[in-house]
Short mmCIF file of C-alpha atoms (C1' of nucleotides) and ligand atoms in Angstrom, two decimals:
data_model
loop_
_atom_site.label_atom_id
_atom_site.label_comp_id
_atom_site.label_asym_id
_atom_site.label_seq_id
_atom_site.Cartn_x
_atom_site.Cartn_y
_atom_site.Cartn_z
CA MET A 1 6.80 -2.68 2.17
CA LEU A 2 4.66 -5.70 2.80
CA ALA A 3 0.89 -5.59 3.20
CA LYS A 4 -0.39 -5.79 6.74
CA SER A 5 -2.04 -9.13 6.04
CA THR A 6 1.31 -10.51 4.85
CA GLU A 7 3.04 -9.35 8.01
CA TYR A 8 0.34 -10.98 10.13
CA ALA A 9 0.73 -14.16 8.07
CA ILE A 10 4.49 -14.32 8.62
CA ARG A 11 4.26 -13.61 12.34
CA ALA A 12 1.45 -16.17 12.71
CA LEU A 13 3.45 -18.87 10.95
CA VAL A 14 6.50 -18.14 13.07
CA TYR A 15 4.39 -18.51 16.19
CA VAL A 16 2.95 -21.79 14.94
CA GLN A 17 6.45 -23.07 14.24
CA LEU A 18 7.68 -22.14 17.70
CA LYS A 19 4.71 -23.92 19.33
CA ASN A 20 5.08 -26.93 17.06
CA TRP A 21 8.67 -27.29 18.24
CA GLU A 22 7.19 -27.54 21.73
CA GLY A 23 4.85 -30.26 20.48
CA LYS A 24 1.79 -28.01 20.52
CA ARG A 25 -0.81 -26.94 17.96
CA PRO A 26 -2.03 -23.44 18.67
CA GLY A 27 -5.53 -22.27 17.70
CA VAL A 28 -6.71 -19.00 16.21
CA VAL A 29 -7.45 -17.27 19.52
CA GLU A 30 -4.01 -17.98 20.92
CA ILE A 31 -2.18 -17.08 17.71
CA ALA A 32 -4.02 -13.79 17.31
CA ARG A 33 -3.27 -12.86 20.91
CA GLU A 34 0.43 -13.67 20.61
CA ILE A 35 1.08 -11.88 17.35
CA GLU A 36 -1.09 -8.93 18.39
CA ALA A 37 -3.45 -9.16 15.44
CA PRO A 38 -7.27 -9.02 15.28
CA GLU A 39 -8.76 -12.46 15.93
CA ALA A 40 -11.29 -12.68 13.09
CA PHE A 41 -8.78 -11.32 10.60
CA SER A 42 -6.14 -13.77 11.74
CA ALA A 43 -8.63 -16.57 11.18
CA LYS A 44 -9.13 -15.43 7.60
CA ILE A 45 -5.41 -15.28 7.00
CA LEU A 46 -4.76 -18.72 8.49
CA GLN A 47 -7.58 -20.04 6.32
CA THR A 48 -5.88 -18.62 3.23
CA LEU A 49 -2.58 -20.17 4.24
CA THR A 50 -4.05 -23.64 4.77
CA ARG A 51 -6.09 -23.41 1.56
CA HIS A 52 -2.79 -22.85 -0.26
CA GLN A 53 -1.21 -25.66 1.75
CA LEU A 54 1.51 -23.58 3.35
CA LEU A 55 0.13 -24.81 6.66
CA ASP A 56 -1.95 -27.71 7.98
CA SER A 57 -4.88 -27.58 10.32
CA ALA A 58 -6.99 -29.97 12.36
CA LYS A 59 -10.61 -29.31 13.14
CA GLY A 60 -12.49 -30.29 16.24
CA ARG A 61 -11.34 -30.84 19.80
CA GLY A 62 -7.59 -30.75 20.24
CA GLY A 63 -7.27 -29.24 16.77
CA GLY A 64 -5.20 -26.28 15.72
CA PHE A 65 -2.56 -25.25 13.24
CA PHE A 66 0.68 -27.04 12.51
CA PHE A 67 3.33 -27.78 9.91
CA ASN A 68 3.34 -31.16 8.27
CA ASP A 69 6.50 -32.91 9.40
CA GLU A 70 7.42 -33.87 5.83
CA GLN A 71 7.42 -30.26 4.89
CA THR A 72 10.60 -28.54 3.84
CA GLU A 73 11.57 -24.96 4.69
CA LEU A 74 8.88 -22.40 3.98
CA SER A 75 10.44 -19.28 2.46
CA LEU A 76 9.03 -15.83 3.10
CA TYR A 77 8.74 -15.48 -0.65
CA LYS A 78 6.13 -18.23 -0.85
CA ILE A 79 4.06 -16.52 1.81
CA ILE A 80 4.29 -13.14 0.13
CA HIS A 81 3.36 -14.74 -3.16
CA VAL A 82 0.23 -16.30 -1.71
CA MET A 83 -0.84 -13.26 0.29
CA GLU A 84 -0.24 -10.41 -2.13
CA GLY A 85 1.43 -11.70 -5.28
CA ASP A 86 5.00 -10.98 -6.33
CA GLY A 87 4.42 -7.75 -8.24
CA CYS A 88 6.61 -5.74 -5.91
CA PHE A 89 9.69 -7.68 -7.07
CA HIS A 90 9.14 -6.76 -10.71
CA ARG A 91 7.51 -3.34 -10.78
CA CYS A 92 9.24 -0.14 -11.84
CA GLY A 93 10.08 2.09 -8.88
CA PHE A 94 9.34 5.19 -10.93
CA GLY A 95 5.84 3.96 -11.81
CA LEU A 96 6.34 3.00 -15.46
CA LYS A 97 4.09 0.20 -16.67
CA SER A 98 6.95 -2.27 -16.50
CA CYS A 99 10.61 -2.40 -15.55
CA ASN A 100 12.96 -2.91 -18.46
CA ASN A 101 16.75 -3.07 -18.43
CA ASN A 102 17.00 -1.88 -22.01
CA ASN A 103 14.69 1.08 -21.63
CA PRO A 104 15.27 2.16 -18.05
CA CYS A 105 13.58 4.86 -16.02
CA PRO A 106 15.93 7.30 -14.28
CA LEU A 107 15.71 5.34 -11.02
CA HIS A 108 16.20 1.91 -12.52
CA ASP A 109 19.88 1.23 -11.85
CA GLN A 110 19.67 2.13 -8.20
CA TYR A 111 16.16 0.91 -7.50
CA LYS A 112 16.86 -2.49 -9.01
CA VAL A 113 19.66 -3.08 -6.54
CA VAL A 114 17.39 -2.44 -3.58
CA ARG A 115 14.51 -4.45 -5.01
CA ASP A 116 16.77 -7.40 -5.77
CA SER A 117 18.32 -7.30 -2.31
CA PHE A 118 14.90 -7.54 -0.76
CA TYR A 119 14.05 -10.38 -3.09
CA ASP A 120 17.21 -12.22 -1.99
CA ILE A 121 16.26 -11.81 1.64
CA VAL A 122 12.77 -13.24 1.26
CA ARG A 123 14.08 -16.11 -0.88
CA LYS A 124 16.70 -17.04 1.67
CA GLU A 125 14.88 -16.44 4.91
CA SER A 126 12.15 -18.80 5.98
CA ILE A 127 9.68 -19.32 8.79
CA GLN A 128 12.16 -21.81 10.19
CA SER A 129 15.16 -19.47 10.05
CA LEU A 130 13.23 -16.62 11.66
CA SER A 131 11.83 -18.91 14.33
CA GLU A 132 15.35 -20.16 15.10
CA LYS A 133 16.49 -16.64 15.84
CA ILE A 134 13.61 -16.11 18.21
CA LYS A 135 14.18 -19.45 19.89
CA LYS A 136 17.82 -18.54 20.42
CA GLY A 137 16.79 -15.21 21.92
CA GLU A 138 18.46 -13.25 19.13
CA ALA A 139 15.18 -11.63 18.08
CA VAL A 140 11.64 -11.10 19.29
CA LEU A 141 8.17 -11.91 17.99
CA LYS A 142 6.65 -9.01 19.83
CA ARG A 143 7.93 -5.99 21.68
CA SER A 144 8.20 -6.28 25.41
CA ILE A 145 9.36 -2.68 25.71
CA THR A 146 8.67 0.20 23.34
CA MET B 1 7.27 0.76 -2.69
CA LEU B 2 6.00 4.26 -3.20
CA ALA B 3 2.33 5.20 -3.33
CA LYS B 4 0.93 5.78 -6.78
CA SER B 5 0.31 9.44 -6.01
CA THR B 6 3.97 9.83 -5.07
CA GLU B 7 5.08 8.26 -8.33
CA TYR B 8 2.82 10.60 -10.27
CA ALA B 9 4.22 13.52 -8.27
CA ILE B 10 7.83 12.64 -9.08
CA ARG B 11 7.14 12.07 -12.77
CA ALA B 12 5.15 15.31 -12.95
CA LEU B 13 7.94 17.31 -11.37
CA VAL B 14 10.51 15.79 -13.70
CA TYR B 15 8.38 16.77 -16.66
CA VAL B 16 8.01 20.31 -15.34
CA GLN B 17 11.79 20.56 -14.89
CA LEU B 18 12.43 19.36 -18.43
CA LYS B 19 9.98 21.91 -19.86
CA ASN B 20 11.34 24.67 -17.63
CA TRP B 21 14.78 24.05 -19.08
CA GLU B 22 13.19 24.74 -22.46
CA GLY B 23 11.80 27.98 -21.06
CA LYS B 24 8.24 26.67 -20.87
CA ARG B 25 5.62 26.34 -18.11
CA PRO B 26 3.42 23.32 -18.72
CA GLY B 27 -0.20 23.15 -17.50
CA VAL B 28 -2.12 20.32 -15.90
CA VAL B 29 -3.55 18.90 -19.12
CA GLU B 30 -0.15 18.66 -20.79
CA ILE B 31 1.58 17.25 -17.70
CA ALA B 32 -1.07 14.60 -17.17
CA ARG B 33 -0.86 13.53 -20.79
CA GLU B 34 2.92 13.28 -20.76
CA ILE B 35 3.26 11.33 -17.53
CA GLU B 36 0.29 9.11 -18.40
CA ALA B 37 -1.71 9.94 -15.29
CA PRO B 38 -5.39 10.86 -14.87
CA GLU B 39 -5.89 14.58 -15.44
CA ALA B 40 -8.06 15.47 -12.44
CA PHE B 41 -5.88 13.44 -10.12
CA SER B 42 -2.73 15.07 -11.45
CA ALA B 43 -4.31 18.45 -10.74
CA LYS B 44 -4.85 17.43 -7.12
CA ILE B 45 -1.28 16.28 -6.78
CA LEU B 46 0.18 19.42 -8.35
CA GLN B 47 -1.99 21.45 -6.00
CA THR B 48 -0.53 19.58 -3.01
CA LEU B 49 2.99 20.16 -4.27
CA THR B 50 2.51 23.91 -4.73
CA ARG B 51 0.72 24.22 -1.39
CA HIS B 52 3.84 22.75 0.20
CA GLN B 53 6.01 25.03 -1.93
CA LEU B 54 7.92 22.32 -3.70
CA LEU B 55 6.71 23.92 -6.91
CA ASP B 56 5.44 27.27 -8.11
CA SER B 57 2.43 28.00 -10.25
CA ALA B 58 0.93 30.91 -12.14
CA LYS B 59 -2.81 31.24 -12.65
CA GLY B 60 -4.54 32.73 -15.61
CA ARG B 61 -3.54 33.00 -19.25
CA GLY B 62 -0.01 31.94 -19.94
CA GLY B 63 0.15 30.35 -16.51
CA GLY B 64 1.37 26.90 -15.58
CA PHE B 65 3.79 25.13 -13.28
CA PHE B 66 7.45 25.94 -12.80
CA PHE B 67 10.38 25.90 -10.40
CA ASN B 68 11.45 29.12 -8.81
CA ASP B 69 14.90 29.97 -10.17
CA GLU B 70 16.29 30.57 -6.69
CA GLN B 71 15.35 27.09 -5.72
CA THR B 72 18.00 24.53 -4.86
CA GLU B 73 17.87 20.84 -5.75
CA LEU B 74 14.62 19.11 -4.82
CA SER B 75 15.35 15.65 -3.37
CA LEU B 76 12.98 12.76 -3.90
CA TYR B 77 12.87 12.47 -0.13
CA LYS B 78 11.16 15.85 0.22
CA ILE B 79 8.51 14.82 -2.27
CA ILE B 80 7.89 11.48 -0.59
CA HIS B 81 7.69 13.26 2.75
CA VAL B 82 5.02 15.64 1.50
CA MET B 83 3.02 13.02 -0.41
CA GLU B 84 2.95 10.09 2.00
CA GLY B 85 5.12 10.85 5.02
CA ASP B 86 8.39 9.15 5.83
CA GLY B 87 7.05 6.21 7.80
CA CYS B 88 8.41 3.67 5.33
CA PHE B 89 11.98 4.66 6.28
CA HIS B 90 11.41 3.89 9.96
CA ARG B 91 8.88 1.09 10.16
CA CYS B 92 9.66 -2.49 11.13
CA GLY B 93 9.63 -4.84 8.15
CA PHE B 94 8.19 -7.61 10.28
CA GLY B 95 5.24 -5.46 11.38
CA LEU B 96 6.25 -4.71 14.97
CA LYS B 97 4.97 -1.40 16.28
CA SER B 98 8.41 0.16 15.90
CA CYS B 99 11.88 -0.73 14.71
CA ASN B 100 14.47 -0.94 17.45
CA ASN B 101 18.14 -1.86 17.18
CA ASN B 102 18.27 -3.09 20.75
CA ASN B 103 15.19 -5.28 20.54
CA PRO B 104 15.21 -6.45 16.94
CA CYS B 105 12.69 -8.53 15.06
CA PRO B 106 14.13 -11.53 13.18
CA LEU B 107 14.25 -9.55 9.93
CA HIS B 108 15.80 -6.41 11.37
CA ASP B 109 19.47 -6.80 10.44
CA GLN B 110 18.75 -7.58 6.82
CA TYR B 111 15.71 -5.39 6.36
CA LYS B 112 17.44 -2.36 7.80
CA VAL B 113 20.13 -2.57 5.14
CA VAL B 114 17.60 -2.51 2.33
CA ARG B 115 15.51 0.21 3.93
CA ASP B 116 18.57 2.39 4.51
CA SER B 117 19.80 1.89 0.95
CA PHE B 118 16.49 3.11 -0.36
CA TYR B 119 16.66 6.05 2.00
CA ASP B 120 20.11 6.93 0.67
CA ILE B 121 18.84 6.85 -2.90
CA VAL B 122 15.95 9.21 -2.28
CA ARG B 123 18.15 11.58 -0.28
CA LYS B 124 20.76 11.75 -3.01
CA GLU B 125 18.61 11.72 -6.12
CA SER B 126 16.59 14.77 -7.02
CA ILE B 127 14.19 16.00 -9.65
CA GLN B 128 17.16 17.69 -11.25
CA SER B 129 19.38 14.61 -11.28
CA LEU B 130 16.62 12.44 -12.73
CA SER B 131 15.75 15.07 -15.31
CA GLU B 132 19.41 15.28 -16.32
CA LYS B 133 19.45 11.58 -17.13
CA ILE B 134 16.39 11.91 -19.29
CA LYS B 135 17.77 14.99 -21.03
CA LYS B 136 20.96 13.10 -21.80
CA GLY B 137 18.93 10.20 -23.19
CA GLU B 138 20.15 7.80 -20.51
CA ALA B 139 16.64 7.16 -19.23
CA VAL B 140 13.02 7.66 -20.19
CA LEU B 141 10.01 9.41 -18.66
CA LYS B 142 7.61 7.07 -20.38
CA ARG B 143 7.85 3.82 -22.27
CA SER B 144 7.94 4.09 -26.03
CA ILE B 145 8.04 0.31 -26.41
CA THR B 146 6.73 -2.26 -23.97
"C1'" DT C 1 -13.01 46.01 -20.10
"C1'" DC C 2 -14.05 41.63 -20.86
"C1'" DA C 3 -13.63 36.87 -22.78
"C1'" DT C 4 -10.73 33.40 -21.95
"C1'" DA C 5 -7.17 30.41 -20.11
"C1'" DA C 6 -5.49 28.65 -16.34
"C1'" DA C 7 -4.85 27.00 -11.33
"C1'" DA C 8 -7.29 26.34 -6.70
"C1'" DG C 9 -10.52 24.19 -4.03
"C1'" DG C 10 -14.46 21.53 -2.36
"C1'" DA C 11 -17.55 17.63 -2.62
"C1'" DC C 12 -18.01 13.40 -3.88
"C1'" DC C 13 -17.51 8.35 -5.74
"C1'" DC C 14 -15.27 3.76 -6.19
"C1'" DT C 15 -12.35 0.03 -5.20
"C1'" DG C 16 -9.51 -2.89 -2.60
"C1'" DC C 17 -7.55 -3.91 1.72
"C1'" DT C 18 -8.62 -4.42 6.48
"C1'" DA C 19 -11.60 -6.23 9.69
"C1'" DT C 20 -15.88 -8.29 11.91
"C1'" DC C 21 -19.73 -11.47 12.69
"C1'" DC C 22 -22.38 -15.34 12.23
"C1'" DT C 23 -23.30 -19.98 10.55
"C1'" DT C 24 -21.65 -24.54 9.16
"C1'" DT C 25 -18.71 -28.42 9.32
"C1'" DT C 26 -15.76 -31.61 11.61
"C1'" DA C 27 -13.48 -34.17 15.15
"C1'" DT C 28 -12.93 -35.87 19.65
"C1'" DA C 29 -13.34 -36.71 24.61
"C1'" DA C 30 -16.44 -37.89 27.91
"C1'" DT D 1 -23.83 -40.95 21.22
"C1'" DT D 2 -23.71 -36.52 22.37
"C1'" DA D 3 -21.80 -32.04 24.07
"C1'" DT D 4 -18.17 -29.37 22.99
"C1'" DA D 5 -14.07 -27.37 20.93
"C1'" DA D 6 -12.22 -26.08 17.03
"C1'" DA D 7 -11.48 -24.64 12.00
"C1'" DA D 8 -13.96 -23.34 7.53
"C1'" DG D 9 -16.68 -20.37 5.11
"C1'" DG D 10 -19.91 -16.66 3.68
"C1'" DA D 11 -21.73 -12.13 4.12
"C1'" DT D 12 -20.91 -7.73 5.18
"C1'" DA D 13 -19.02 -3.42 7.33
"C1'" DG D 14 -15.22 0.37 7.64
"C1'" DC D 15 -11.89 2.97 5.78
"C1'" DA D 16 -8.04 4.95 3.16
"C1'" DG D 17 -6.17 5.67 -1.28
"C1'" DG D 18 -7.11 6.61 -5.79
"C1'" DG D 19 -9.84 9.09 -8.83
"C1'" DT D 20 -13.66 12.38 -10.82
"C1'" DC D 21 -16.45 16.58 -11.32
"C1'" DC D 22 -17.88 21.05 -10.79
"C1'" DT D 23 -17.41 25.70 -9.08
"C1'" DT D 24 -14.47 29.62 -7.80
"C1'" DT D 25 -10.60 32.54 -8.21
"C1'" DT D 26 -7.09 34.86 -10.75
"C1'" DA D 27 -4.46 36.71 -14.47
"C1'" DT D 28 -3.79 38.20 -19.12
"C1'" DG D 29 -3.99 39.64 -23.82
"C1'" DA D 30 -7.17 41.09 -27.31
S1 LIG E 1 12.49 0.78 -15.37
FE1 LIG E 1 12.00 1.80 -13.56
S2 LIG E 1 12.84 0.45 -12.10
FE2 LIG E 1 13.35 -0.58 -13.91
S1 LIG E 2 12.76 -4.29 14.44
FE1 LIG E 2 11.87 -5.11 12.67
S2 LIG E 2 12.95 -4.06 11.14
FE2 LIG E 2 13.86 -3.26 12.92
#
DNA sequence: TCATAAAAGGACCCTGCTATCCTTTTATAA
DNA sequence: TTATAAAAGGATAGCAGGGTCCTTTTATGA
């Protein structure tokens, strides 16, 4: 499972992408409201993302957050890496100090499959691909109904 | 990923099973040493497990931890459930308040597969099945080499 | 019967993740 | 050129998970 801050980060970036496609640059207050995350915390997270250049921002009047047009697809993996590191893709599911094919724990064979599948997902999926689905109405950014 | 306390719990129970098969009832100090976990913390975890009757214990001289002979297989799921709840098998990977097939988040289809695979593993694997692998030398309880 | 070995239990501490608040910097529109 | 809108940044609070310590209870074998 991803850390809460990582989930907020991904949802925030998806929202920014959707607004950018409409030619808009949302600010912290709007983003926090739309992804249902605390405002001040969202600000911190967006700051982290821009500091690591996964996102651009403009200060002052008319400012906000946006993706540089030059920018290629932004994979979920990159976001996870910046927000919480990539330990979860390497660690042993049984809690041993490291995961090792040649000296496996009793969960290794099965756990590795699951861990690698998740890794594949976050390498392949991106802010753009997720946003597409939402734009097409195939998925939602927040729950209308419970 | 499992909580650290859950990992300790699983490793501790596997060690107890292995010793039980040798006709022995290990105590906290020995268990903690063998699973490479802090002693006092291991005691707390073993206490939780016996309180929930996943494990039996005997106080006083010659006491220690053991599985009741009547007892059937103990699935990893039961342990996870007692140690940290089963939220991780239901939660939305994208951070929405709930996971819902009819109102999916953009990760749902792919995330669900991974989450369900992990669920299947912990339902099928048990302390006994993991211990078997170690007994047969197919897997290890701790790392000899890095 | 009593010294001792062992688990049970309660109180507490520490760290890292989550979250808030307030000040500073920057850009722009009026 | 100045008032204002906005992000950046620093300091700090809150809290849960991880971890420790000490006391109490219980059983046993010497
Ligand atoms: S050794 Fe445990 S998951 Fe690889
Ligand atoms: S709705 Fe997000 S994982 Fe199911």
